[in-house]
CSV table of C-alpha atoms and ligand atoms in Angstrom, one decimal:
chain,number,residue,atom,x,y,z
N,1,UNK,CA,0.0,0.0,0.0
N,2,UNK,CA,1.3,3.4,-0.9
N,3,UNK,CA,0.4,6.2,1.5
N,4,UNK,CA,2.9,8.9,1.2
N,5,UNK,CA,3.4,9.9,-2.4
N,6,UNK,CA,-0.3,10.5,-3.2
N,7,UNK,CA,0.4,13.9,-4.5
N,8,UNK,CA,3.3,12.7,-6.6
N,9,UNK,CA,1.1,10.0,-8.0
N,10,UNK,CA,-1.7,12.4,-8.8
N,11,UNK,CA,0.7,14.6,-10.7
N,12,UNK,CA,2.0,11.6,-12.7
N,13,UNK,CA,-1.5,10.6,-13.5
N,14,UNK,CA,-2.4,14.1,-14.5
N,15,UNK,CA,0.4,14.0,-17.0
N,16,UNK,CA,-0.2,10.6,-18.4
N,17,UNK,CA,-4.0,11.0,-18.5
N,18,UNK,CA,-4.1,14.5,-19.9
N,19,UNK,CA,-4.2,13.0,-23.4
N,20,UNK,CA,-7.3,11.0,-22.4
N,21,UNK,CA,-9.3,14.2,-22.5
N,22,UNK,CA,-10.1,16.0,-25.8
N,23,UNK,CA,-8.0,19.0,-26.5
N,24,UNK,CA,-9.0,22.0,-24.4
N,25,UNK,CA,-10.5,19.9,-21.6
N,26,UNK,CA,-8.7,19.5,-18.2
N,27,UNK,CA,-8.2,16.2,-16.6
N,28,UNK,CA,-8.9,16.2,-12.9
N,29,UNK,CA,-7.2,13.2,-11.2
N,30,UNK,CA,-9.3,13.2,-8.1
N,31,UNK,CA,-12.6,12.8,-9.9
N,32,UNK,CA,-11.0,11.1,-13.0
N,33,UNK,CA,-13.2,13.4,-15.2
N,34,UNK,CA,-12.5,15.9,-17.9
N,35,UNK,CA,-13.7,19.5,-17.4
N,36,UNK,CA,-14.2,22.4,-19.8
N,37,UNK,CA,-14.6,26.0,-18.7
N,38,UNK,CA,-15.9,28.2,-21.5
N,39,UNK,CA,-14.5,31.6,-22.2
N,40,UNK,CA,-17.7,32.7,-23.9
N,41,UNK,CA,-20.7,33.5,-21.7
N,42,UNK,CA,-24.1,31.8,-22.0
N,43,UNK,CA,-27.6,31.8,-20.4
N,44,UNK,CA,-28.3,28.6,-18.4
N,45,UNK,CA,-30.2,26.9,-21.3
N,46,UNK,CA,-27.5,27.9,-23.8
N,47,UNK,CA,-24.8,26.5,-21.5
N,48,UNK,CA,-26.6,23.2,-21.3
N,49,UNK,CA,-26.7,23.1,-25.1
N,50,UNK,CA,-23.1,24.2,-25.4
N,51,UNK,CA,-21.9,21.4,-23.2
N,52,UNK,CA,-23.8,18.8,-25.1
N,53,UNK,CA,-22.5,20.3,-28.4
N,54,UNK,CA,-18.9,19.6,-27.4
N,55,UNK,CA,-19.6,16.0,-26.2
N,56,UNK,CA,-20.1,16.7,-22.5
N,57,UNK,CA,-22.8,17.7,-20.0
N,58,UNK,CA,-23.2,20.5,-17.6
N,59,UNK,CA,-21.3,19.8,-14.3
N,60,UNK,CA,-23.4,18.4,-11.5
N,61,UNK,CA,-21.6,17.6,-8.2
N,62,UNK,CA,-21.4,13.9,-7.6
N,63,UNK,CA,-19.2,13.7,-4.5
N,64,UNK,CA,-17.5,15.9,-1.9
N,65,UNK,CA,-14.3,15.2,-3.6
N,66,UNK,CA,-15.8,16.6,-6.8
N,67,UNK,CA,-17.0,19.7,-4.9
N,68,UNK,CA,-13.4,20.3,-3.6
N,69,UNK,CA,-12.0,19.7,-7.1
N,70,UNK,CA,-14.4,22.3,-8.5
N,71,UNK,CA,-13.3,24.8,-5.8
N,72,UNK,CA,-9.7,24.3,-6.7
N,73,UNK,CA,-10.5,24.8,-10.4
N,74,UNK,CA,-12.6,27.9,-10.0
N,75,UNK,CA,-11.4,29.7,-6.8
N,76,UNK,CA,-9.6,32.4,-8.9
N,77,UNK,CA,-12.2,32.9,-11.6
N,78,UNK,CA,-14.2,36.1,-11.5
N,79,UNK,CA,-17.3,34.8,-13.2
N,80,UNK,CA,-19.2,31.9,-11.6
N,81,UNK,CA,-19.9,29.1,-14.0
N,82,UNK,CA,-23.3,27.4,-14.5
N,83,UNK,CA,-23.9,24.1,-13.0
N,84,UNK,CA,-26.4,21.6,-14.4
N,85,UNK,CA,-28.8,22.2,-11.6
N,86,UNK,CA,-32.1,24.2,-11.4
N,87,UNK,CA,-35.2,24.8,-9.4
N,88,UNK,CA,-38.4,22.8,-10.0
N,89,UNK,CA,-40.8,25.7,-9.7
N,90,UNK,CA,-43.7,23.3,-9.0
N,91,UNK,CA,-42.4,22.0,-5.7
N,92,UNK,CA,-39.6,24.5,-5.2
N,93,UNK,CA,-37.0,21.7,-5.0
N,94,UNK,CA,-33.6,22.0,-6.8
N,95,UNK,CA,-32.5,19.1,-8.9
N,96,UNK,CA,-29.7,18.1,-11.3
N,97,UNK,CA,-30.8,18.0,-14.9
N,98,UNK,CA,-28.8,14.8,-15.4
N,99,UNK,CA,-31.0,13.1,-12.7
N,100,UNK,CA,-28.0,12.5,-10.4
N,101,UNK,CA,-28.5,13.1,-6.7
N,102,UNK,CA,-28.7,16.8,-5.8
N,103,UNK,CA,-26.7,17.6,-2.6
N,104,UNK,CA,-28.8,20.2,-0.8
N,105,UNK,CA,-26.1,21.0,1.8
N,106,UNK,CA,-23.5,22.3,-0.7
N,107,UNK,CA,-25.0,25.9,-0.9
N,108,UNK,CA,-22.8,28.8,-0.1
N,109,UNK,CA,-23.8,31.2,2.6
N,110,UNK,CA,-27.5,32.4,2.7
N,111,UNK,CA,-28.5,30.2,-0.2
N,112,UNK,CA,-30.7,29.0,-1.7
N,113,UNK,CA,-32.2,32.5,-2.1
N,114,UNK,CA,-35.2,33.6,-4.2
N,115,UNK,CA,-32.9,35.4,-6.7
N,116,UNK,CA,-33.3,33.0,-9.5
N,117,UNK,CA,-34.1,29.4,-10.5
N,118,UNK,CA,-30.8,28.3,-11.9
N,119,UNK,CA,-27.5,27.5,-10.1
N,120,UNK,CA,-23.9,28.7,-10.5
N,121,UNK,CA,-20.8,27.6,-8.6
N,122,UNK,CA,-18.9,30.0,-6.3
N,123,UNK,CA,-15.3,28.9,-6.0
N,124,UNK,CA,-14.1,31.7,-3.7
N,125,UNK,CA,-14.7,31.3,0.0
N,126,UNK,CA,-17.3,30.8,1.2
N,127,UNK,CA,-17.6,28.4,-1.7
N,128,UNK,CA,-20.7,26.5,-2.8
N,129,UNK,CA,-23.8,26.7,-4.9
N,130,UNK,CA,-25.5,30.0,-5.6
N,131,UNK,CA,-28.9,30.7,-7.1
N,132,UNK,CA,-28.7,32.8,-10.3
N,133,UNK,CA,-31.3,34.1,-12.7
N,134,UNK,CA,-31.4,31.6,-15.6
N,135,UNK,CA,-31.2,34.4,-18.2
N,136,UNK,CA,-27.9,35.8,-16.9
N,137,UNK,CA,-24.7,35.4,-18.9
N,138,UNK,CA,-22.1,33.1,-17.2
N,139,UNK,CA,-19.4,30.7,-18.4
N,140,UNK,CA,-20.5,27.2,-19.3
N,141,UNK,CA,-18.9,24.4,-17.2
N,142,UNK,CA,-18.9,21.0,-18.8
N,143,UNK,CA,-17.6,17.6,-18.0
N,144,UNK,CA,-17.2,14.2,-19.6
N,145,UNK,CA,-15.8,10.9,-18.5
N,146,UNK,CA,-12.6,10.0,-20.3
N,147,UNK,CA,-12.0,6.6,-21.8
N,148,UNK,CA,-9.4,5.4,-19.3
N,149,UNK,CA,-10.2,1.7,-19.4
N,150,UNK,CA,-8.1,-0.5,-21.7
N,151,UNK,CA,-10.6,-3.4,-21.4
N,152,UNK,CA,-12.5,-5.1,-24.1
N,153,UNK,CA,-12.4,-8.5,-25.8
N,154,UNK,CA,-9.2,-10.5,-25.8
N,155,UNK,CA,-8.1,-13.8,-27.3
N,156,UNK,CA,-10.3,-15.5,-29.8
N,157,UNK,CA,-11.2,-18.9,-31.1
N,158,UNK,CA,-7.6,-19.5,-32.3
N,159,UNK,CA,-5.7,-17.8,-29.4
N,160,UNK,CA,-4.1,-20.0,-26.8
N,161,UNK,CA,-2.4,-17.5,-24.7
N,162,UNK,CA,-2.1,-13.7,-24.2
N,163,UNK,CA,-1.7,-11.0,-21.6
N,164,UNK,CA,-3.9,-8.2,-20.2
N,165,UNK,CA,-2.8,-5.3,-18.0
N,166,UNK,CA,-4.3,-2.5,-16.0
N,167,UNK,CA,-4.6,1.0,-17.6
N,168,UNK,CA,-1.3,2.9,-17.4
N,169,UNK,CA,0.7,-0.2,-16.4
N,170,UNK,CA,3.5,-0.2,-15.5
N,171,UNK,CA,3.5,3.5,-14.5
N,172,UNK,CA,0.2,4.1,-12.7
N,173,UNK,CA,-3.5,3.2,-12.9
N,174,UNK,CA,-6.3,5.7,-12.3
N,175,UNK,CA,-8.9,6.2,-9.6
N,176,UNK,CA,-12.6,5.5,-10.2
N,177,UNK,CA,-12.1,2.8,-12.8
N,178,UNK,CA,-14.5,0.1,-13.6
N,179,UNK,CA,-12.9,-1.9,-16.5
N,180,UNK,CA,-13.9,-5.3,-17.8
N,181,UNK,CA,-11.7,-7.6,-19.8
N,182,UNK,CA,-13.4,-10.5,-21.5
N,183,UNK,CA,-11.0,-13.3,-22.5
N,184,UNK,CA,-12.1,-15.9,-25.1
N,185,UNK,CA,-10.2,-19.1,-25.8
N,186,UNK,CA,-10.8,-21.9,-28.4
N,187,UNK,CA,-13.8,-24.1,-28.1
N,188,UNK,CA,-13.5,-27.0,-25.6
N,189,UNK,CA,-10.9,-25.3,-23.6
N,190,UNK,CA,-10.8,-23.5,-20.3
N,191,UNK,CA,-8.7,-20.6,-19.2
N,192,UNK,CA,-6.1,-20.2,-16.5
N,193,UNK,CA,-4.8,-16.8,-15.5
N,194,UNK,CA,-1.8,-15.7,-13.4
N,195,UNK,CA,-1.3,-12.1,-12.1
N,196,UNK,CA,2.3,-11.1,-11.9
N,197,UNK,CA,3.2,-8.5,-10.8
N,198,UNK,CA,0.2,-7.4,-8.8
N,199,UNK,CA,0.6,-3.9,-7.3
N,200,UNK,CA,-2.6,-2.3,-6.2
N,201,UNK,CA,-4.1,-0.6,-3.2
N,202,UNK,CA,-5.2,-3.9,-1.7
N,203,UNK,CA,-8.8,-4.2,-0.3
N,204,UNK,CA,-9.8,-0.9,-2.1
N,205,UNK,CA,-8.8,-1.4,-5.7
N,206,UNK,CA,-10.2,-4.8,-6.6
N,207,UNK,CA,-9.5,-7.3,-9.3
N,208,UNK,CA,-12.3,-10.0,-9.6
N,209,UNK,CA,-12.3,-13.0,-11.9
N,210,UNK,CA,-15.6,-14.4,-13.2
N,211,UNK,CA,-16.6,-17.4,-15.3
N,212,UNK,CA,-17.9,-16.7,-18.7
N,213,UNK,CA,-19.0,-13.3,-20.1
N,214,UNK,CA,-20.4,-12.1,-16.8
N,215,UNK,CA,-19.8,-10.1,-13.7
N,216,UNK,CA,-22.6,-11.7,-11.8
N,217,UNK,CA,-22.0,-12.9,-8.2
N,218,UNK,CA,-22.9,-16.5,-9.1
N,219,UNK,CA,-20.1,-16.6,-11.7
N,220,UNK,CA,-17.5,-15.2,-9.3
N,221,UNK,CA,-14.3,-17.3,-9.3
N,222,UNK,CA,-12.3,-15.2,-6.9
N,223,UNK,CA,-10.8,-12.0,-6.0
N,224,UNK,CA,-7.1,-11.5,-6.6
N,225,UNK,CA,-5.1,-10.8,-3.5
N,226,UNK,CA,-1.6,-11.3,-2.2
N,227,UNK,CA,-2.8,-14.4,-0.5
N,228,UNK,CA,-4.1,-16.3,-3.5
N,229,UNK,CA,-1.9,-14.7,-6.2
N,230,UNK,CA,0.5,-17.6,-6.7
N,231,UNK,CA,-2.3,-20.1,-7.3
N,232,UNK,CA,-3.9,-18.3,-10.2
N,233,UNK,CA,-7.5,-18.7,-11.3
N,234,UNK,CA,-9.3,-21.0,-13.6
N,235,UNK,CA,-12.5,-20.8,-15.6
N,236,UNK,CA,-14.8,-23.7,-16.3
N,237,UNK,CA,-15.6,-22.6,-19.9
N,238,UNK,CA,-13.7,-20.9,-22.7
N,239,UNK,CA,-14.7,-17.4,-21.5
N,240,UNK,CA,-13.4,-15.5,-18.5
N,241,UNK,CA,-14.1,-11.9,-17.4
N,242,UNK,CA,-11.7,-9.9,-15.3
N,243,UNK,CA,-13.0,-6.8,-13.6
N,244,UNK,CA,-10.8,-4.0,-12.3
N,245,UNK,CA,-12.5,-1.5,-10.0
N,246,UNK,CA,-10.6,1.2,-8.2
N,247,UNK,CA,-11.7,3.7,-5.6
N,248,UNK,CA,-11.4,7.4,-5.4
N,249,UNK,CA,-7.9,7.7,-4.1
N,250,UNK,CA,-4.4,6.1,-3.9
N,251,UNK,CA,-3.2,4.2,-6.9
N,252,UNK,CA,-0.2,2.0,-7.7
N,253,UNK,CA,1.7,0.6,-10.6
N,254,UNK,CA,-1.0,-2.0,-11.5
N,255,UNK,CA,-0.9,-5.5,-12.7
N,256,UNK,CA,0.0,-7.7,-15.6
N,257,UNK,CA,-1.8,-11.0,-16.2
N,258,UNK,CA,-0.9,-13.9,-18.4
N,259,UNK,CA,-3.7,-16.2,-19.5
N,260,UNK,CA,-3.5,-19.6,-21.1
N,261,UNK,CA,-6.1,-21.8,-22.8
N,262,UNK,CA,-6.1,-25.4,-21.6
N,263,UNK,CA,-7.9,-28.4,-23.1
N,264,UNK,CA,-10.1,-30.3,-20.7
N,265,UNK,CA,-8.1,-33.6,-20.7
N,266,UNK,CA,-9.1,-35.9,-17.8
N,267,UNK,CA,-6.2,-37.6,-16.0
N,268,UNK,CA,-5.4,-41.1,-17.3
N,269,UNK,CA,-5.0,-43.4,-14.3
N,270,UNK,CA,-3.8,-47.0,-14.2
N,271,UNK,CA,-3.2,-49.6,-11.5
N,272,UNK,CA,-2.8,-53.4,-11.3
N,273,UNK,CA,0.3,-55.3,-12.4
N,274,UNK,CA,1.0,-54.0,-15.8
N,275,UNK,CA,-0.3,-51.6,-18.5
N,276,UNK,CA,0.4,-49.5,-21.6
N,277,UNK,CA,0.4,-45.8,-21.9
N,278,UNK,CA,0.6,-43.7,-25.1
N,279,UNK,CA,0.6,-40.1,-26.1
N,280,UNK,CA,-2.8,-38.7,-27.2
N,281,UNK,CA,-4.0,-40.2,-30.6
N,282,UNK,CA,-1.0,-42.6,-30.7
N,283,UNK,CA,0.0,-44.0,-33.3
N,284,UNK,CA,-1.4,-40.9,-35.1
N,285,UNK,CA,0.1,-37.5,-34.3
N,286,UNK,CA,-0.8,-35.8,-31.1
N,287,UNK,CA,-2.6,-32.4,-31.2
N,288,UNK,CA,-1.3,-29.0,-30.5
N,289,UNK,CA,-1.6,-27.6,-26.9
N,290,UNK,CA,-2.1,-31.0,-25.3
N,291,UNK,CA,-1.5,-31.2,-21.6
N,292,UNK,CA,-2.2,-34.8,-20.5
N,293,UNK,CA,-1.5,-36.1,-17.0
N,294,UNK,CA,-0.9,-39.9,-16.4
N,295,UNK,CA,-1.0,-41.6,-13.0
N,296,UNK,CA,0.3,-45.1,-12.2
N,297,UNK,CA,-0.1,-46.6,-8.7
N,298,UNK,CA,0.5,-50.2,-7.7
N,299,UNK,CA,0.2,-52.3,-4.6
N,300,UNK,CA,2.1,-50.9,-1.6
N,301,UNK,CA,5.6,-52.2,-1.4
N,302,UNK,CA,5.9,-52.7,-5.1
N,303,UNK,CA,7.5,-50.3,-7.6
N,304,UNK,CA,6.6,-49.3,-11.2
N,305,UNK,CA,9.0,-50.4,-13.9
N,306,UNK,CA,8.3,-48.1,-16.9
N,307,UNK,CA,9.8,-48.7,-20.3
N,308,UNK,CA,9.4,-46.3,-23.2
N,309,UNK,CA,10.0,-48.1,-26.5
N,310,UNK,CA,8.9,-45.4,-29.0
N,311,UNK,CA,9.4,-41.7,-28.6
N,312,UNK,CA,9.1,-39.0,-31.3
N,313,UNK,CA,8.3,-35.4,-30.3
N,314,UNK,CA,9.3,-31.9,-31.4
N,315,UNK,CA,12.5,-31.3,-29.5
N,316,UNK,CA,12.3,-29.0,-26.5
N,317,UNK,CA,8.7,-27.8,-27.2
N,318,UNK,CA,6.8,-31.1,-26.9
N,319,UNK,CA,7.9,-33.1,-23.9
N,320,UNK,CA,7.0,-35.8,-21.4
N,321,UNK,CA,7.8,-35.0,-17.7
N,322,UNK,CA,8.2,-37.9,-15.3
N,323,UNK,CA,7.5,-37.4,-11.6
N,324,UNK,CA,8.3,-39.7,-8.7
N,325,UNK,CA,5.1,-38.6,-7.0
N,326,UNK,CA,1.4,-38.3,-7.7
N,327,UNK,CA,1.8,-34.5,-7.9
N,328,UNK,CA,3.4,-32.7,-10.8
N,329,UNK,CA,5.8,-30.1,-9.5
N,330,UNK,CA,9.4,-29.0,-9.9
N,331,UNK,CA,10.2,-30.8,-6.6
N,332,UNK,CA,9.0,-34.1,-7.8
N,333,UNK,CA,10.2,-33.9,-11.4
N,334,UNK,CA,12.6,-36.7,-12.2
N,335,UNK,CA,13.3,-35.9,-15.9
N,336,UNK,CA,12.0,-34.2,-19.0
N,337,UNK,CA,12.0,-36.3,-22.2
N,338,UNK,CA,11.9,-34.6,-25.6
N,339,UNK,CA,13.1,-35.1,-29.2
N,340,UNK,CA,13.8,-38.2,-31.3
N,341,UNK,CA,16.6,-40.0,-29.4
N,342,UNK,CA,14.9,-40.9,-26.1
N,343,UNK,CA,13.8,-44.5,-26.6
N,344,UNK,CA,14.5,-46.9,-25.2
N,345,UNK,CA,14.1,-45.4,-21.8
N,346,UNK,CA,13.6,-47.1,-18.5
N,347,UNK,CA,12.5,-45.7,-15.1
N,348,UNK,CA,11.8,-47.5,-11.9
N,349,UNK,CA,9.7,-45.5,-9.4
N,350,UNK,CA,11.1,-45.2,-5.9
N,351,UNK,CA,7.7,-45.9,-4.3
N,352,UNK,CA,4.5,-47.5,-5.4
N,353,UNK,CA,3.3,-44.6,-7.5
N,354,UNK,CA,4.5,-42.2,-10.2
N,355,UNK,CA,3.0,-39.8,-12.7
N,356,UNK,CA,3.7,-38.2,-16.0
N,357,UNK,CA,2.6,-35.1,-17.9
N,358,UNK,CA,2.8,-34.8,-21.7
N,359,UNK,CA,2.8,-31.2,-23.1
N,360,UNK,CA,2.7,-30.1,-26.7
N,361,UNK,CA,2.9,-26.5,-28.1
N,362,UNK,CA,1.2,-24.9,-31.1
N,363,UNK,CA,3.6,-26.0,-33.9
N,364,UNK,CA,4.9,-29.3,-35.3
N,365,UNK,CA,3.1,-32.4,-34.1
N,366,UNK,CA,4.7,-35.9,-34.2
N,367,UNK,CA,3.5,-39.4,-33.5
N,368,UNK,CA,4.5,-39.2,-29.8
N,369,UNK,CA,5.4,-42.1,-27.6
N,370,UNK,CA,4.5,-45.6,-26.5
N,371,UNK,CA,5.3,-47.0,-23.1
N,372,UNK,CA,4.5,-50.1,-21.0
N,373,UNK,CA,5.0,-50.8,-17.4
N,374,UNK,CA,4.9,-53.7,-14.9
N,375,UNK,CA,5.5,-54.1,-11.2
N,376,UNK,CA,8.7,-55.1,-9.7
D,1,NAG,C1,-7.2,27.9,-5.0
D,1,NAG,O1,-7.1,26.5,-5.0
D,1,NAG,C2,-5.7,26.0,-5.1
D,1,NAG,C3,-5.7,24.5,-5.2
D,1,NAG,O2,-6.4,24.0,-4.1
D,1,NAG,C4,-4.9,26.5,-4.0
D,1,NAG,O3,-3.6,26.1,-4.1
D,1,NAG,C5,-5.0,28.1,-3.9
D,1,NAG,O4,-4.3,28.5,-2.8
D,1,NAG,C6,-6.4,28.6,-3.9
D,1,NAG,N1,-6.5,30.0,-4.0
D,1,NAG,C7,-7.3,30.8,-3.3
D,1,NAG,C8,-7.2,32.2,-3.6
D,1,NAG,O5,-8.0,30.3,-2.5
D,2,NAG,C1,-41.3,19.0,-10.5
D,2,NAG,O1,-42.1,18.6,-9.4
D,2,NAG,C2,-43.3,18.0,-9.7
D,2,NAG,C3,-44.1,17.8,-8.4
D,2,NAG,O2,-43.3,17.1,-7.4
D,2,NAG,C4,-43.1,16.7,-10.4
D,2,NAG,O3,-44.3,16.1,-10.8
D,2,NAG,C5,-42.3,17.0,-11.7
D,2,NAG,O4,-42.0,15.8,-12.4
D,2,NAG,C6,-41.0,17.8,-11.3
D,2,NAG,N1,-40.4,18.2,-12.6
D,2,NAG,C7,-39.1,17.9,-12.8
D,2,NAG,C8,-38.6,18.4,-14.1
D,2,NAG,O5,-38.4,17.3,-12.0
D,3,NAG,C1,-17.2,-22.9,-31.3
D,3,NAG,O1,-18.5,-23.2,-30.7
D,3,NAG,C2,-19.5,-22.3,-31.2
D,3,NAG,C3,-20.8,-22.6,-30.4
D,3,NAG,O2,-20.9,-23.9,-30.1
D,3,NAG,C4,-19.7,-22.5,-32.7
D,3,NAG,O3,-20.7,-21.6,-33.1
D,3,NAG,C5,-18.4,-22.2,-33.4
D,3,NAG,O4,-18.6,-22.5,-34.8
D,3,NAG,C6,-17.3,-23.1,-32.8
D,3,NAG,N1,-16.0,-22.6,-33.4
D,3,NAG,C7,-15.1,-23.4,-33.9
D,3,NAG,C8,-13.9,-22.8,-34.4
D,3,NAG,O5,-15.2,-24.6,-33.8
D,4,NAG,C1,-20.9,-10.4,-23.6
D,4,NAG,O1,-22.1,-9.9,-22.9
D,4,NAG,C2,-22.5,-8.6,-23.4
D,4,NAG,C3,-23.6,-8.2,-22.5
D,4,NAG,O2,-24.4,-9.2,-22.1
D,4,NAG,C4,-22.9,-8.8,-24.8
D,4,NAG,O3,-23.3,-7.5,-25.3
D,4,NAG,C5,-21.7,-9.3,-25.7
D,4,NAG,O4,-22.1,-9.5,-27.0
D,4,NAG,C6,-21.2,-10.6,-25.1
D,4,NAG,N1,-20.0,-10.9,-25.8
D,4,NAG,C7,-19.7,-12.1,-26.2
D,4,NAG,C8,-18.4,-12.3,-26.9
D,4,NAG,O5,-20.4,-13.1,-25.9
D,5,NAG,C1,-1.0,-57.9,-17.0
D,5,NAG,O1,-2.3,-57.5,-16.4
D,5,NAG,C2,-3.3,-58.4,-16.8
D,5,NAG,C3,-4.6,-57.9,-16.1
D,5,NAG,O2,-4.7,-56.5,-16.3
D,5,NAG,C4,-3.1,-59.8,-16.4
D,5,NAG,O3,-4.1,-60.6,-16.9
D,5,NAG,C5,-1.8,-60.3,-16.9
D,5,NAG,O4,-1.4,-61.5,-16.4
D,5,NAG,C6,-0.6,-59.3,-16.6
D,5,NAG,N1,0.6,-59.7,-17.2
D,5,NAG,C7,1.7,-59.9,-16.5
D,5,NAG,C8,2.9,-60.3,-17.3
D,5,NAG,O5,1.8,-59.7,-15.3
D,6,NAG,C1,12.0,-53.5,-16.1
D,6,NAG,O1,11.4,-53.8,-17.4
D,6,NAG,C2,12.3,-54.1,-18.4
D,6,NAG,C3,11.6,-54.2,-19.7
D,6,NAG,O2,10.6,-55.2,-19.6
D,6,NAG,C4,13.2,-55.3,-18.0
D,6,NAG,O3,14.1,-55.5,-19.0
D,6,NAG,C5,13.8,-55.0,-16.7
D,6,NAG,O4,14.5,-56.2,-16.3
D,6,NAG,C6,12.8,-54.7,-15.6
D,6,NAG,N1,13.5,-54.3,-14.4
D,6,NAG,C7,13.2,-54.8,-13.2
D,6,NAG,C8,14.0,-54.4,-12.1
D,6,NAG,O5,12.2,-55.6,-13.1
D,7,NAG,C1,10.0,-25.0,-12.3
D,7,NAG,O1,11.1,-25.1,-13.2
D,7,NAG,C2,11.0,-24.4,-14.3
D,7,NAG,C3,12.2,-24.7,-15.2
D,7,NAG,O2,13.4,-24.8,-14.5
D,7,NAG,C4,11.0,-22.9,-14.0
D,7,NAG,O3,10.9,-22.1,-15.2
D,7,NAG,C5,9.8,-22.6,-13.1
D,7,NAG,O4,9.8,-21.3,-12.7
D,7,NAG,C6,9.8,-23.5,-11.9
D,7,NAG,N1,8.6,-23.4,-11.2
D,7,NAG,C7,8.6,-23.2,-9.9
D,7,NAG,C8,7.2,-23.0,-9.3
D,7,NAG,O5,9.6,-23.1,-9.2
D,8,NAG,C1,12.0,-37.2,-6.3
D,8,NAG,O1,12.6,-36.4,-7.2
D,8,NAG,C2,13.1,-35.2,-6.7
D,8,NAG,C3,13.5,-34.3,-7.7
D,8,NAG,O2,14.3,-34.9,-8.7
D,8,NAG,C4,14.2,-35.6,-5.7
D,8,NAG,O3,14.8,-34.4,-5.1
D,8,NAG,C5,13.7,-36.5,-4.7
D,8,NAG,O4,14.7,-37.0,-3.8
D,8,NAG,C6,13.0,-37.7,-5.3
D,8,NAG,N1,12.3,-38.5,-4.3
D,8,NAG,C7,12.5,-39.8,-4.2
D,8,NAG,C8,11.8,-40.5,-3.1
D,8,NAG,O5,13.2,-40.4,-5.0
């Protein structure tokens, strides 16, 4: 968590995100919105029209943070700009014309008065909202939300791996984000994803992983945190949605995630006194992106005597790992076999069990391998 350099971070964001606003608009890092303060003067109705003509809307105040941001932007301007707020003359209540919540306790001193039905913003102390006659000429004050998300659709029916990253990575992400990344992998595969590095304001800026094209609670797979980071996440179908939501302050460098499509290949398990194991499709060529696990377990006190008599794979890229345990990890890996000159190969397990994993990549498929085993 980064606490100290907030102001430094904001200024970095201000620089990098300035280009996210159209020219002439000002990016405000604390609200993550773009603002435009007109030099020309307009009536209230004209100012509403003007803002919409340049792709924005009249400013209405959404949060106290935004109120403070507006003060900082307007505390030295002589003319108070219009806000997108006015009086409903039927019930005498003020409201925001964009239907957002109207904060009735943000008025400046002695307001709301009867001196008008429209609202301007006073940046000088005592700052706040001020009633103004709608026909007066004041600057327009517009805002629009910049496109800060880098989300979208990733992968595709022929993509087996790829990366996604937070906006602004590896420099800094922004506040107030809600970005979705939909990952699609080939049919009949599922997706695994690993976040590394993962540098966010933990518990406040959240990365959630969902099954399918969804951000519904029922499809939630997990939330990325420093506790479960190393394990990664796995979808059950060939679509996964990653959602990145950030709060209103403190950001960090962000995250990079690598995803991989995996075929749903059930483990092949054998027991008894002897057996034969082969690569997928053997004696035909194996497929691309195979990842097949094999297990052999025999009676306690016996050992597995494995003999590979045929072996043909793409050297280095398509390989068979042999493990002296039922788990497949670096610490149980006995050897990695690959290429054309492996057979004949013999292995006797130290205990009554062993496992293997065959992995192929996207290019060059061969006929693979054939093995038999017996107990000894
Ligand atoms: C206006 O706001 C800025 C930013 O908060 C501040 O640095 C400055 O002192 C303020 N000026 C006045 C006259 O209040
Ligand atoms: C003004 O208030 C009246 C009475 O509450 C309501 O019916 C009407 O919809 C309001 N008009 C607007 C523009 O909000
Ligand atoms: C993948 O599955 C979808 C839906 O079942 C189908 O429409 C599409 O043609 C399939 N694509 C490929 C490349 O097999
Ligand atoms: C994902 O869901 C959204 C909203 O339901 C839909 O508009 C979009 O077409 C879907 N995308 C895919 C690839 O299914
Ligand atoms: C191999 O196993 C089968 C049963 O799966 C058994 O009938 C056969 O006798 C075994 N062969 C040897 C040489 O142990
Ligand atoms: C293991 O199997 C091979 C091939 O059948 C055989 O030559 C070898 O003697 C066996 N080793 C043991 C210790 O049983
Ligand atoms: C396992 O070993 C491979 C190759 O040496 C290495 O790239 C990988 O990072 C290791 N994995 C772990 C979890 O240590
Ligand atoms: C299993 O293999 C690992 C890695 O090669 C090795 O360190 C370990 O001693 C082996 N265990 C046994 C029981 O042979």
